[in-house]
mmCIF file of C-alpha atoms in Angstrom:
data_model
loop_
_atom_site.group_PDB
_atom_site.id
_atom_site.type_symbol
_atom_site.label_atom_id
_atom_site.label_comp_id
_atom_site.label_asym_id
_atom_site.label_seq_id
_atom_site.Cartn_x
_atom_site.Cartn_y
_atom_site.Cartn_z
ATOM 1 C CA THR T 1 -160.683 116.533 186.173
ATOM 2 C CA ILE T 2 -156.702 115.685 186.203
ATOM 3 C CA ALA T 3 -155.142 112.654 185.992
ATOM 4 C CA ASP T 4 -153.557 111.227 189.296
ATOM 5 C CA THR T 5 -150.455 109.970 187.239
ATOM 6 C CA ILE T 6 -148.410 111.780 184.407
ATOM 7 C CA GLN T 7 -146.899 110.015 181.643
ATOM 8 C CA ALA T 8 -143.665 109.657 179.980
ATOM 9 C CA GLY T 9 -142.531 113.207 178.664
ATOM 10 C CA GLN T 10 -145.544 114.822 180.625
ATOM 11 C CA VAL T 11 -145.267 117.618 183.708
ATOM 12 C CA CYS T 12 -147.752 118.408 186.145
ATOM 13 C CA VAL T 13 -147.580 122.454 186.517
ATOM 14 C CA ARG T 14 -149.044 125.128 188.603
ATOM 15 C CA THR T 15 -150.397 128.059 187.213
ATOM 16 C CA LEU T 16 -148.716 131.080 188.342
ATOM 17 C CA TYR T 17 -149.994 134.037 185.701
ATOM 18 C CA LEU T 18 -152.270 133.818 182.617
ATOM 19 C CA SER T 19 -152.200 136.445 180.084
ATOM 20 C CA VAL T 20 -155.659 138.015 178.359
ATOM 21 C CA ASP T 21 -155.426 139.396 174.899
ATOM 22 C CA PRO T 22 -157.447 141.156 172.201
ATOM 23 C CA TYR T 23 -156.956 138.478 169.814
ATOM 24 C CA MET T 24 -159.010 136.315 172.511
ATOM 25 C CA ARG T 25 -162.054 138.360 171.342
ATOM 26 C CA CYS T 26 -161.195 136.105 167.995
ATOM 27 C CA ARG T 27 -161.393 132.882 169.145
ATOM 28 C CA MET T 28 -164.954 133.479 170.562
ATOM 29 C CA ASN T 29 -165.821 132.930 166.965
ATOM 30 C CA GLU T 30 -166.883 129.860 165.008
ATOM 31 C CA ASP T 31 -164.259 131.486 162.304
ATOM 32 C CA THR T 32 -161.459 133.684 163.780
ATOM 33 C CA GLY T 33 -160.572 135.144 160.530
ATOM 34 C CA SER T 34 -157.235 133.460 160.419
ATOM 35 C CA ASP T 35 -155.642 130.119 159.723
ATOM 36 C CA TYR T 36 -153.452 130.188 162.540
ATOM 37 C CA LEU T 37 -155.800 130.843 165.190
ATOM 38 C CA LEU T 38 -158.303 128.219 166.353
ATOM 39 C CA PRO T 39 -161.781 128.836 167.801
ATOM 40 C CA TRP T 40 -162.399 127.969 171.270
ATOM 41 C CA GLN T 41 -164.435 124.988 171.811
ATOM 42 C CA LEU T 42 -167.655 124.722 173.532
ATOM 43 C CA SER T 43 -166.958 122.413 177.019
ATOM 44 C CA GLU T 44 -163.659 122.958 176.822
ATOM 45 C CA VAL T 45 -161.013 124.543 178.722
ATOM 46 C CA ALA T 46 -160.419 127.564 177.018
ATOM 47 C CA ASP T 47 -156.439 128.698 177.083
ATOM 48 C CA GLY T 48 -153.923 130.985 175.935
ATOM 49 C CA GLY T 49 -150.377 132.750 177.538
ATOM 50 C CA GLY T 50 -149.488 131.468 180.799
ATOM 51 C CA ILE T 51 -146.706 130.697 183.065
ATOM 52 C CA GLY T 52 -146.329 128.275 185.781
ATOM 53 C CA VAL T 53 -143.878 126.272 187.962
ATOM 54 C CA VAL T 54 -142.999 122.552 187.533
ATOM 55 C CA GLU T 55 -144.472 120.241 190.364
ATOM 56 C CA GLU T 56 -143.175 116.709 189.664
ATOM 57 C CA SER T 57 -141.843 116.180 186.006
ATOM 58 C CA LYS T 58 -141.323 112.810 183.851
ATOM 59 C CA HIS T 59 -139.564 114.975 181.390
ATOM 60 C CA ASP T 60 -136.053 114.463 180.742
ATOM 61 C CA ASN T 61 -135.540 118.733 180.313
ATOM 62 C CA LEU T 62 -137.397 119.880 182.698
ATOM 63 C CA ALA T 63 -137.048 119.716 186.843
ATOM 64 C CA LYS T 64 -139.389 120.024 189.701
ATOM 65 C CA GLY T 65 -139.126 123.987 190.053
ATOM 66 C CA ASP T 66 -138.612 124.921 186.717
ATOM 67 C CA PHE T 67 -140.472 127.661 185.671
ATOM 68 C CA VAL T 68 -142.199 127.603 182.156
ATOM 69 C CA THR T 69 -144.309 129.387 179.667
ATOM 70 C CA SER T 70 -146.632 127.943 176.739
ATOM 71 C CA PHE T 71 -148.902 130.139 174.293
ATOM 72 C CA ASN T 72 -151.585 127.686 174.766
ATOM 73 C CA TRP T 73 -151.767 127.496 178.637
ATOM 74 C CA PRO T 74 -155.319 126.228 179.672
ATOM 75 C CA TRP T 75 -156.999 128.081 182.242
ATOM 76 C CA GLN T 76 -157.052 126.059 184.847
ATOM 77 C CA THR T 77 -154.825 126.027 188.326
ATOM 78 C CA VAL T 78 -153.002 122.789 188.203
ATOM 79 C CA ALA T 79 -152.510 121.118 184.875
ATOM 80 C CA ILE T 80 -150.743 117.925 183.349
ATOM 81 C CA LEU T 81 -149.022 119.284 179.965
ATOM 82 C CA ASP T 82 -146.754 117.795 177.329
ATOM 83 C CA GLY T 83 -143.686 119.091 178.385
ATOM 84 C CA SER T 84 -141.804 119.097 175.118
ATOM 85 C CA LEU T 85 -144.393 121.743 174.418
ATOM 86 C CA LEU T 86 -143.386 124.488 177.478
ATOM 87 C CA GLN T 87 -140.245 126.753 177.009
ATOM 88 C CA LYS T 88 -138.319 127.152 180.222
ATOM 89 C CA LEU T 89 -137.610 130.455 181.538
ATOM 90 C CA VAL T 90 -134.628 132.170 183.014
ATOM 91 C CA PRO T 91 -136.004 134.936 185.920
ATOM 92 C CA GLN T 92 -133.072 136.580 185.966
ATOM 93 C CA LEU T 93 -133.111 137.753 182.187
ATOM 94 C CA VAL T 94 -135.719 140.154 183.473
ATOM 95 C CA ASN T 95 -134.823 140.831 187.171
ATOM 96 C CA GLY T 96 -137.076 138.187 188.365
ATOM 97 C CA HIS T 97 -140.273 139.518 186.973
ATOM 98 C CA LEU T 98 -141.948 136.067 185.750
ATOM 99 C CA SER T 99 -144.625 137.878 184.387
ATOM 100 C CA TYR T 100 -142.980 140.071 181.871
ATOM 101 C CA PHE T 101 -142.354 136.473 179.919
ATOM 102 C CA LEU T 102 -145.898 137.340 178.852
ATOM 103 C CA GLY T 103 -145.885 140.699 177.954
ATOM 104 C CA ALA T 104 -142.756 142.874 177.377
ATOM 105 C CA ALA T 105 -140.175 139.960 177.119
ATOM 106 C CA GLY T 106 -142.826 137.296 175.525
ATOM 107 C CA ILE T 107 -145.232 137.457 172.094
ATOM 108 C CA THR T 108 -146.113 141.306 172.953
ATOM 109 C CA GLY T 109 -142.599 142.760 173.170
ATOM 110 C CA LEU T 110 -141.828 140.525 169.810
ATOM 111 C CA THR T 111 -145.006 141.841 168.186
ATOM 112 C CA ALA T 112 -143.776 145.514 169.019
ATOM 113 C CA LEU T 113 -140.195 145.248 168.757
ATOM 114 C CA LEU T 114 -140.445 142.891 165.284
ATOM 115 C CA GLY T 115 -143.060 144.904 163.756
ATOM 116 C CA ILE T 116 -141.408 148.288 164.113
ATOM 117 C CA LYS T 117 -138.264 146.547 162.318
ATOM 118 C CA GLU T 118 -140.151 144.389 159.548
ATOM 119 C CA LYS T 119 -142.738 146.896 158.675
ATOM 120 C CA GLY T 120 -142.036 150.237 160.156
ATOM 121 C CA HIS T 121 -138.465 151.179 158.095
ATOM 122 C CA VAL T 122 -137.284 153.156 160.863
ATOM 123 C CA ALA T 123 -133.750 154.633 160.413
ATOM 124 C CA VAL T 124 -131.240 156.432 162.718
ATOM 125 C CA GLY T 125 -131.080 159.858 162.026
ATOM 126 C CA ALA T 126 -133.749 159.875 159.690
ATOM 127 C CA ASN T 127 -135.968 162.294 161.376
ATOM 128 C CA GLN T 128 -139.179 160.227 161.786
ATOM 129 C CA THR T 129 -142.178 160.763 163.311
ATOM 130 C CA MET T 130 -143.596 157.794 164.833
ATOM 131 C CA VAL T 131 -147.589 157.840 165.740
ATOM 132 C CA VAL T 132 -149.161 154.568 168.000
ATOM 133 C CA SER T 133 -152.950 153.816 169.021
ATOM 134 C CA GLY T 134 -153.838 152.242 171.898
ATOM 135 C CA ALA T 135 -150.513 153.349 173.110
ATOM 136 C CA ALA T 136 -151.030 152.632 176.875
ATOM 137 C CA GLY T 137 -152.138 148.773 176.040
ATOM 138 C CA ALA T 138 -149.158 146.346 176.428
ATOM 139 C CA CYS T 139 -148.253 146.653 172.916
ATOM 140 C CA GLY T 140 -148.446 150.043 172.328
ATOM 141 C CA SER T 141 -146.408 151.199 175.422
ATOM 142 C CA LEU T 142 -143.654 148.602 174.293
ATOM 143 C CA ALA T 143 -144.111 149.884 170.793
ATOM 144 C CA GLY T 144 -143.748 154.031 171.296
ATOM 145 C CA GLN T 145 -140.250 153.231 173.352
ATOM 146 C CA ILE T 146 -139.107 151.124 170.941
ATOM 147 C CA GLY T 147 -139.646 153.131 167.825
ATOM 148 C CA ARG T 148 -137.305 155.848 170.022
ATOM 149 C CA LEU T 149 -134.528 153.378 170.907
ATOM 150 C CA GLU T 150 -134.692 152.214 167.531
ATOM 151 C CA GLY T 151 -134.004 155.768 166.539
ATOM 152 C CA CYS T 152 -137.620 157.830 165.678
ATOM 153 C CA SER T 153 -137.182 161.459 166.688
ATOM 154 C CA ARG T 154 -140.182 162.227 167.429
ATOM 155 C CA VAL T 155 -143.001 159.454 169.597
ATOM 156 C CA VAL T 156 -146.732 160.513 169.736
ATOM 157 C CA GLY T 157 -149.260 158.068 171.297
ATOM 158 C CA ILE T 158 -153.124 158.036 170.938
ATOM 159 C CA ALA T 159 -154.540 156.841 174.480
ATOM 160 C CA GLY T 160 -158.414 156.909 176.155
ATOM 161 C CA THR T 161 -157.819 158.901 179.498
ATOM 162 C CA ASP T 162 -155.822 161.765 180.593
ATOM 163 C CA GLU T 163 -154.266 159.450 183.326
ATOM 164 C CA LYS T 164 -152.796 157.035 180.543
ATOM 165 C CA CYS T 165 -151.690 159.934 178.481
ATOM 166 C CA SER T 166 -149.631 161.392 181.123
ATOM 167 C CA ILE T 167 -147.786 158.211 181.869
ATOM 168 C CA LEU T 168 -146.962 157.637 178.317
ATOM 169 C CA VAL T 169 -145.141 161.042 178.835
ATOM 170 C CA GLU T 170 -144.095 161.086 181.892
ATOM 171 C CA GLU T 171 -142.878 157.412 182.420
ATOM 172 C CA MET T 172 -142.672 156.124 178.626
ATOM 173 C CA GLY T 173 -140.706 158.988 177.057
ATOM 174 C CA PHE T 174 -143.407 159.842 174.091
ATOM 175 C CA ASP T 175 -143.105 163.062 173.090
ATOM 176 C CA ALA T 176 -146.956 163.594 173.426
ATOM 177 C CA ALA T 177 -150.172 161.966 173.868
ATOM 178 C CA ILE T 178 -153.627 162.756 172.758
ATOM 179 C CA ASN T 179 -156.350 161.592 174.753
ATOM 180 C CA TYR T 180 -158.927 160.773 171.991
ATOM 181 C CA LYS T 181 -162.035 161.002 174.148
ATOM 182 C CA LYS T 182 -161.296 164.674 174.157
ATOM 183 C CA GLY T 183 -161.267 167.247 171.403
ATOM 184 C CA ASP T 184 -160.706 166.605 167.595
ATOM 185 C CA VAL T 185 -157.969 163.858 167.149
ATOM 186 C CA ALA T 186 -156.765 165.210 163.517
ATOM 187 C CA GLU T 187 -156.310 168.657 164.678
ATOM 188 C CA GLN T 188 -153.785 167.757 167.790
ATOM 189 C CA LEU T 189 -152.290 165.274 165.443
ATOM 190 C CA ARG T 190 -151.796 168.225 163.156
ATOM 191 C CA GLU T 191 -150.429 170.298 166.069
ATOM 192 C CA LEU T 192 -148.303 167.687 167.386
ATOM 193 C CA CYS T 193 -146.959 166.766 164.027
ATOM 194 C CA PRO T 194 -146.549 169.548 162.127
ATOM 195 C CA GLY T 195 -143.950 167.273 159.667
ATOM 196 C CA GLY T 196 -146.840 164.726 159.291
ATOM 197 C CA VAL T 197 -146.496 161.104 160.153
ATOM 198 C CA ASP T 198 -143.885 158.483 158.796
ATOM 199 C CA VAL T 199 -144.598 155.629 160.997
ATOM 200 C CA TYR T 200 -147.929 154.468 162.591
ATOM 201 C CA PHE T 201 -148.277 151.646 164.617
ATOM 202 C CA ASP T 202 -151.941 150.657 164.545
ATOM 203 C CA ASN T 203 -153.479 148.798 167.443
ATOM 204 C CA VAL T 204 -157.014 150.067 166.545
ATOM 205 C CA GLY T 205 -158.266 150.952 163.248
ATOM 206 C CA GLY T 206 -161.543 152.575 162.911
ATOM 207 C CA ASP T 207 -161.880 156.196 163.096
ATOM 208 C CA ILE T 208 -158.801 157.246 165.336
ATOM 209 C CA SER T 209 -156.418 155.504 162.124
ATOM 210 C CA ASP T 210 -158.426 157.013 158.996
ATOM 211 C CA ALA T 211 -157.366 160.447 161.395
ATOM 212 C CA VAL T 212 -153.926 159.374 161.533
ATOM 213 C CA ILE T 213 -153.082 157.853 157.786
ATOM 214 C CA SER T 214 -154.625 161.047 156.364
ATOM 215 C CA GLN T 215 -151.713 162.864 157.935
ATOM 216 C CA MET T 216 -149.089 160.568 156.975
ATOM 217 C CA ASN T 217 -146.164 161.308 154.390
ATOM 218 C CA GLN T 218 -145.431 160.192 151.130
ATOM 219 C CA ASN T 219 -143.888 156.234 151.339
ATOM 220 C CA SER T 220 -145.034 156.058 154.740
ATOM 221 C CA HIS T 221 -145.657 153.379 156.386
ATOM 222 C CA ILE T 222 -148.327 151.472 158.700
ATOM 223 C CA ILE T 223 -147.548 148.482 161.046
ATOM 224 C CA LEU T 224 -150.675 146.827 161.085
ATOM 225 C CA CYS T 225 -150.707 145.217 164.520
ATOM 226 C CA GLY T 226 -154.044 145.055 165.591
ATOM 227 C CA GLN T 227 -157.680 146.387 165.028
ATOM 228 C CA ILE T 228 -159.466 146.183 167.994
ATOM 229 C CA SER T 229 -162.158 148.662 167.056
ATOM 230 C CA GLN T 230 -163.378 146.136 164.742
ATOM 231 C CA TYR T 231 -163.418 142.730 166.399
ATOM 232 C CA ASN T 232 -167.166 142.702 167.306
ATOM 233 C CA LYS T 233 -167.678 143.215 163.803
ATOM 234 C CA ASP T 234 -167.918 140.702 161.171
ATOM 235 C CA VAL T 235 -165.341 141.961 158.558
ATOM 236 C CA PRO T 236 -161.985 140.574 157.190
ATOM 237 C CA TYR T 237 -158.770 141.166 158.679
ATOM 238 C CA PRO T 238 -157.479 143.512 157.699
ATOM 239 C CA PRO T 239 -160.320 145.382 157.807
ATOM 240 C CA PRO T 240 -160.656 147.518 154.410
ATOM 241 C CA LEU T 241 -160.273 151.165 154.647
ATOM 242 C CA PRO T 242 -162.937 153.801 153.936
ATOM 243 C CA PRO T 243 -162.584 154.578 149.775
ATOM 244 C CA ASP T 244 -161.315 158.170 150.837
ATOM 245 C CA ILE T 245 -158.584 156.738 152.912
ATOM 246 C CA GLU T 246 -157.819 153.985 150.545
ATOM 247 C CA LYS T 247 -157.172 156.758 148.188
ATOM 248 C CA VAL T 248 -154.996 158.411 150.249
ATOM 249 C CA GLN T 249 -153.135 155.630 150.923
ATOM 250 C CA LYS T 250 -152.821 154.852 147.674
ATOM 251 C CA GLU T 251 -151.544 158.032 146.501
ATOM 252 C CA ARG T 252 -148.825 158.586 148.898
ATOM 253 C CA ASN T 253 -148.187 154.871 148.496
ATOM 254 C CA ILE T 254 -148.325 154.169 152.184
ATOM 255 C CA THR T 255 -147.347 150.477 153.151
ATOM 256 C CA ARG T 256 -150.035 148.548 155.079
ATOM 257 C CA GLU T 257 -149.092 145.278 154.997
ATOM 258 C CA ARG T 258 -150.627 142.547 157.662
ATOM 259 C CA PHE T 259 -148.265 141.721 160.032
ATOM 260 C CA LEU T 260 -147.945 138.377 161.817
ATOM 261 C CA VAL T 261 -144.935 137.708 164.465
ATOM 262 C CA LEU T 262 -145.382 134.147 163.880
ATOM 263 C CA ASN T 263 -143.854 134.350 160.165
ATOM 264 C CA TYR T 264 -140.696 135.900 162.483
ATOM 265 C CA MET T 265 -140.274 133.272 164.995
ATOM 266 C CA HIS T 266 -136.150 132.406 163.391
ATOM 267 C CA LYS T 267 -135.684 136.011 165.307
ATOM 268 C CA GLN T 268 -137.717 135.297 168.422
ATOM 269 C CA GLU T 269 -134.381 134.032 170.673
ATOM 270 C CA ALA T 270 -132.044 137.478 169.577
ATOM 271 C CA SER T 271 -135.222 139.581 169.598
ATOM 272 C CA VAL T 272 -135.966 138.409 173.438
ATOM 273 C CA LEU T 273 -132.576 138.940 174.475
ATOM 274 C CA GLN T 274 -132.940 142.402 173.027
ATOM 275 C CA LEU T 275 -135.870 143.359 175.033
ATOM 276 C CA CYS T 276 -134.403 141.516 177.948
ATOM 277 C CA GLN T 277 -131.644 143.907 177.894
ATOM 278 C CA TRP T 278 -133.617 147.274 177.356
ATOM 279 C CA ILE T 279 -135.522 146.140 180.694
ATOM 280 C CA GLN T 280 -132.431 145.517 182.893
ATOM 281 C CA GLU T 281 -130.764 148.792 181.703
ATOM 282 C CA GLY T 282 -134.091 150.951 182.400
ATOM 283 C CA LYS T 283 -134.776 151.758 178.619
ATOM 284 C CA LEU T 284 -138.093 150.014 178.453
ATOM 285 C CA LYS T 285 -140.375 150.525 181.233
ATOM 286 C CA VAL T 286 -142.819 148.160 181.851
ATOM 287 C CA ARG T 287 -146.421 148.656 183.305
ATOM 288 C CA GLU T 288 -148.740 145.905 184.009
ATOM 289 C CA THR T 289 -152.548 145.712 185.405
ATOM 290 C CA ILE T 290 -152.507 142.579 187.470
ATOM 291 C CA VAL T 291 -156.148 140.859 188.535
ATOM 292 C CA GLU T 292 -155.726 138.002 191.277
ATOM 293 C CA GLY T 293 -157.723 134.879 191.015
ATOM 294 C CA LEU T 294 -158.427 132.750 188.279
ATOM 295 C CA ALA T 295 -162.276 133.137 189.097
ATOM 296 C CA ASN T 296 -161.820 136.816 187.996
ATOM 297 C CA ILE T 297 -160.060 136.115 184.202
ATOM 298 C CA GLY T 298 -163.147 136.866 182.425
ATOM 299 C CA ALA T 299 -163.738 140.230 183.973
ATOM 300 C CA ALA T 300 -160.145 141.254 183.600
ATOM 301 C CA PHE T 301 -160.711 140.070 179.717
ATOM 302 C CA GLN T 302 -163.769 142.486 179.481
ATOM 303 C CA SER T 303 -162.258 145.220 181.498
ATOM 304 C CA MET T 304 -158.584 144.891 178.948
ATOM 305 C CA MET T 305 -160.986 145.246 175.761
ATOM 306 C CA ASN T 306 -162.892 148.113 177.110
ATOM 307 C CA GLY T 307 -159.414 150.067 177.761
ATOM 308 C CA GLY T 308 -159.385 149.543 181.783
ATOM 309 C CA ASN T 309 -155.654 148.758 181.615
ATOM 310 C CA ILE T 310 -152.338 150.335 181.736
ATOM 311 C CA GLY T 311 -149.896 148.113 179.943
ATOM 312 C CA LYS T 312 -149.746 144.298 180.130
ATOM 313 C CA GLN T 313 -153.148 143.085 181.599
ATOM 314 C CA ILE T 314 -152.093 139.883 183.649
ATOM 315 C CA VAL T 315 -153.981 137.338 185.954
ATOM 316 C CA LEU T 316 -152.090 136.118 189.077
ATOM 317 C CA VAL T 317 -153.297 132.892 189.427
ATOM 318 C CA SER T 318 -150.962 131.434 192.266
ATOM 319 C CA LYS T 319 -148.274 132.890 193.907
#
């Protein structure tokens, strides 16, 4: 139930969009495995990335009609929130596509861009090959494009359907894509990355990552973004590599450091502006999978965890 009146500093918002993301699977465990993520509590409203419009305001910097976002937006149609915890949005930055602030121009885009910049060591003219797993997902589809924009000469994606693979190549400018459910991933990688792999943007972990790591070059870099294949298992994060793969990693001096975008929030503003510029210029192609209705958020989460989405999985709560 929602209070009838709002207090000083609060705003009443109507929810427009909610985001469902792989990290939420960790919030369903009593121990999320990370100090920055709190578990969802029984009998409390679930929350995550959200966008809404201010309907009533008692906060000095927010007015009725303002669009706002938060990383801890409650899963409800209307909410009373502390105005100081909300970020005001400028729709013009994303050509009016407000939901992009949950994806390409939000935490997802930041994860892709800052991951590549901080951990990928991509250099223009260095003739580097990048491989992206989970390449048709929210983060992966951006990461491959950003790798190219930052200077990689070859970008290869790994995804789970032929449709996803063709979208990566035809729409998103990947050089090639591998459907990991068909044929031998290691063999296809050898064909498509004859010079080995210099940068690996890892969203999945598990067998796919083992195949990629075994073809990585000396002094190459893994951007450890996510390990979705491991999220139903009780293992530490990042999960340890199998002994033979760990041996390869150590012998070839391959970096595999945990990457947490929240450690780079001092670079948020400039990075979001860069992402918005690429979106406006058409250099960053954005795909979304949108499900309508708050009642369908559970199904949307489940579908996304099973690879049912292309690009960012969004729930449209109200228009």
